[in-house]
């Protein structure tokens, strides 16, 4: 995963398997780790949640329910999660 060319080949493979979102999620998390600005980290974390973890995301990745619950409850995303559950 450290080699950009290898990462691109793997990403293309994931695209053919309809699971490219897993690679994009990983890349977003790696990018988040590099940022030291609290405001940026909070914004990037919110975007990662909306893009890859939210049950409303078209690019949702599979994560354990405990991760969902921790994020929802500790980051104040309960209202959006609760609203999304009402539409089910």
mmCIF file of C-alpha atoms in Angstrom:
data_model
loop_
_atom_site.group_PDB
_atom_site.id
_atom_site.type_symbol
_atom_site.label_atom_id
_atom_site.label_comp_id
_atom_site.label_asym_id
_atom_site.label_seq_id
_atom_site.Cartn_x
_atom_site.Cartn_y
_atom_site.Cartn_z
ATOM 1 C CA UNK A 1 0.000 0.000 0.000
ATOM 2 C CA UNK A 2 3.019 2.290 0.331
ATOM 3 C CA UNK A 3 3.825 2.080 -3.387
ATOM 4 C CA UNK A 4 1.612 4.487 -5.399
ATOM 5 C CA UNK A 5 1.790 2.363 -8.568
ATOM 6 C CA UNK A 6 0.827 -0.781 -6.669
ATOM 7 C CA UNK A 7 -1.945 1.117 -4.939
ATOM 8 C CA UNK A 8 -3.327 2.211 -8.323
ATOM 9 C CA UNK A 9 -3.288 -1.362 -9.642
ATOM 10 C CA UNK A 10 -5.061 -2.558 -6.507
ATOM 11 C CA UNK A 11 -7.585 0.272 -6.805
ATOM 12 C CA UNK A 12 -8.378 -0.763 -10.369
ATOM 13 C CA UNK A 13 -8.894 -4.329 -9.201
ATOM 14 C CA UNK A 14 -11.248 -3.118 -6.468
ATOM 15 C CA UNK A 15 -13.156 -1.074 -9.028
ATOM 16 C CA UNK A 16 -13.780 -4.215 -11.081
ATOM 17 C CA UNK A 17 -14.999 -5.978 -7.930
ATOM 18 C CA UNK A 18 -17.319 -3.074 -7.060
ATOM 19 C CA UNK A 19 -15.458 -2.363 -3.839
ATOM 20 C CA UNK A 20 -13.326 0.662 -4.693
ATOM 21 C CA UNK A 21 -14.913 2.501 -1.750
ATOM 22 C CA UNK A 22 -12.773 0.408 0.606
ATOM 23 C CA UNK A 23 -9.586 1.811 -0.915
ATOM 24 C CA UNK A 24 -10.980 5.347 -0.968
ATOM 25 C CA UNK A 25 -11.962 4.995 2.691
ATOM 26 C CA UNK A 26 -8.464 3.789 3.583
ATOM 27 C CA UNK A 27 -6.851 6.662 1.650
ATOM 28 C CA UNK A 28 -9.118 9.205 3.371
ATOM 29 C CA UNK A 29 -8.196 7.778 6.787
ATOM 30 C CA UNK A 30 -4.488 7.868 5.936
ATOM 31 C CA UNK A 31 -4.844 11.508 4.873
ATOM 32 C CA UNK A 32 -6.667 12.275 8.115
ATOM 33 C CA UNK A 33 -3.776 10.848 10.156
ATOM 34 C CA UNK A 34 -1.398 13.405 8.590
ATOM 35 C CA UNK A 35 -3.393 16.469 9.657
ATOM 36 C CA UNK A 36 -2.640 18.105 13.013
ATOM 37 C CA UNK A 37 -5.128 20.982 12.844
ATOM 38 C CA UNK A 38 -8.093 20.166 15.112
ATOM 39 C CA UNK A 39 -10.605 21.977 12.903
ATOM 40 C CA UNK A 40 -9.366 20.184 9.772
ATOM 41 C CA UNK A 41 -9.381 16.814 11.530
ATOM 42 C CA UNK A 42 -12.952 17.316 12.730
ATOM 43 C CA UNK A 43 -14.114 18.360 9.260
ATOM 44 C CA UNK A 44 -12.285 15.505 7.515
ATOM 45 C CA UNK A 45 -13.638 13.014 10.061
ATOM 46 C CA UNK A 46 -17.167 14.266 9.450
ATOM 47 C CA UNK A 47 -16.671 13.931 5.687
ATOM 48 C CA UNK A 48 -15.281 10.407 6.080
ATOM 49 C CA UNK A 49 -18.315 9.515 8.162
ATOM 50 C CA UNK A 50 -20.725 10.972 5.607
ATOM 51 C CA UNK A 51 -18.898 9.468 2.615
ATOM 52 C CA UNK A 52 -18.076 5.993 3.907
ATOM 53 C CA UNK A 53 -19.733 5.103 7.221
ATOM 54 C CA UNK A 54 -23.174 6.674 7.162
ATOM 55 C CA UNK A 55 -25.940 4.254 6.248
ATOM 56 C CA UNK A 56 -27.092 6.913 3.776
ATOM 57 C CA UNK A 57 -23.834 6.884 1.853
ATOM 58 C CA UNK A 58 -23.796 5.280 -1.598
ATOM 59 C CA UNK A 59 -20.131 4.407 -0.863
ATOM 60 C CA UNK A 60 -20.791 2.853 2.558
ATOM 61 C CA UNK A 61 -18.063 0.492 3.760
ATOM 62 C CA UNK A 62 -18.670 -2.355 6.133
ATOM 63 C CA UNK A 63 -17.594 -1.549 9.670
ATOM 64 C CA UNK A 64 -18.704 -3.158 12.919
ATOM 65 C CA UNK A 65 -21.881 -1.750 14.453
ATOM 66 C CA UNK A 66 -19.880 -0.787 17.528
ATOM 67 C CA UNK A 67 -17.877 1.641 15.374
ATOM 68 C CA UNK A 68 -21.119 3.137 14.053
ATOM 69 C CA UNK A 69 -22.465 3.589 17.556
ATOM 70 C CA UNK A 70 -19.288 5.129 18.958
ATOM 71 C CA UNK A 71 -19.125 7.637 16.113
ATOM 72 C CA UNK A 72 -22.802 8.479 16.277
ATOM 73 C CA UNK A 73 -22.899 8.948 20.032
ATOM 74 C CA UNK A 74 -19.533 10.637 20.598
ATOM 75 C CA UNK A 75 -19.650 13.050 17.681
ATOM 76 C CA UNK A 76 -23.218 14.249 17.913
ATOM 77 C CA UNK A 77 -24.332 12.542 14.725
ATOM 78 C CA UNK A 78 -27.205 10.851 16.523
ATOM 79 C CA UNK A 79 -29.857 13.155 15.097
ATOM 80 C CA UNK A 80 -28.877 12.433 11.475
ATOM 81 C CA UNK A 81 -28.594 8.728 12.237
ATOM 82 C CA UNK A 82 -31.944 8.724 14.010
ATOM 83 C CA UNK A 83 -33.581 10.587 11.124
ATOM 84 C CA UNK A 84 -32.162 8.116 8.611
ATOM 85 C CA UNK A 85 -33.557 5.194 10.612
ATOM 86 C CA UNK A 86 -37.065 6.681 10.388
ATOM 87 C CA UNK A 87 -36.982 6.374 6.593
ATOM 88 C CA UNK A 88 -36.310 2.612 6.742
#
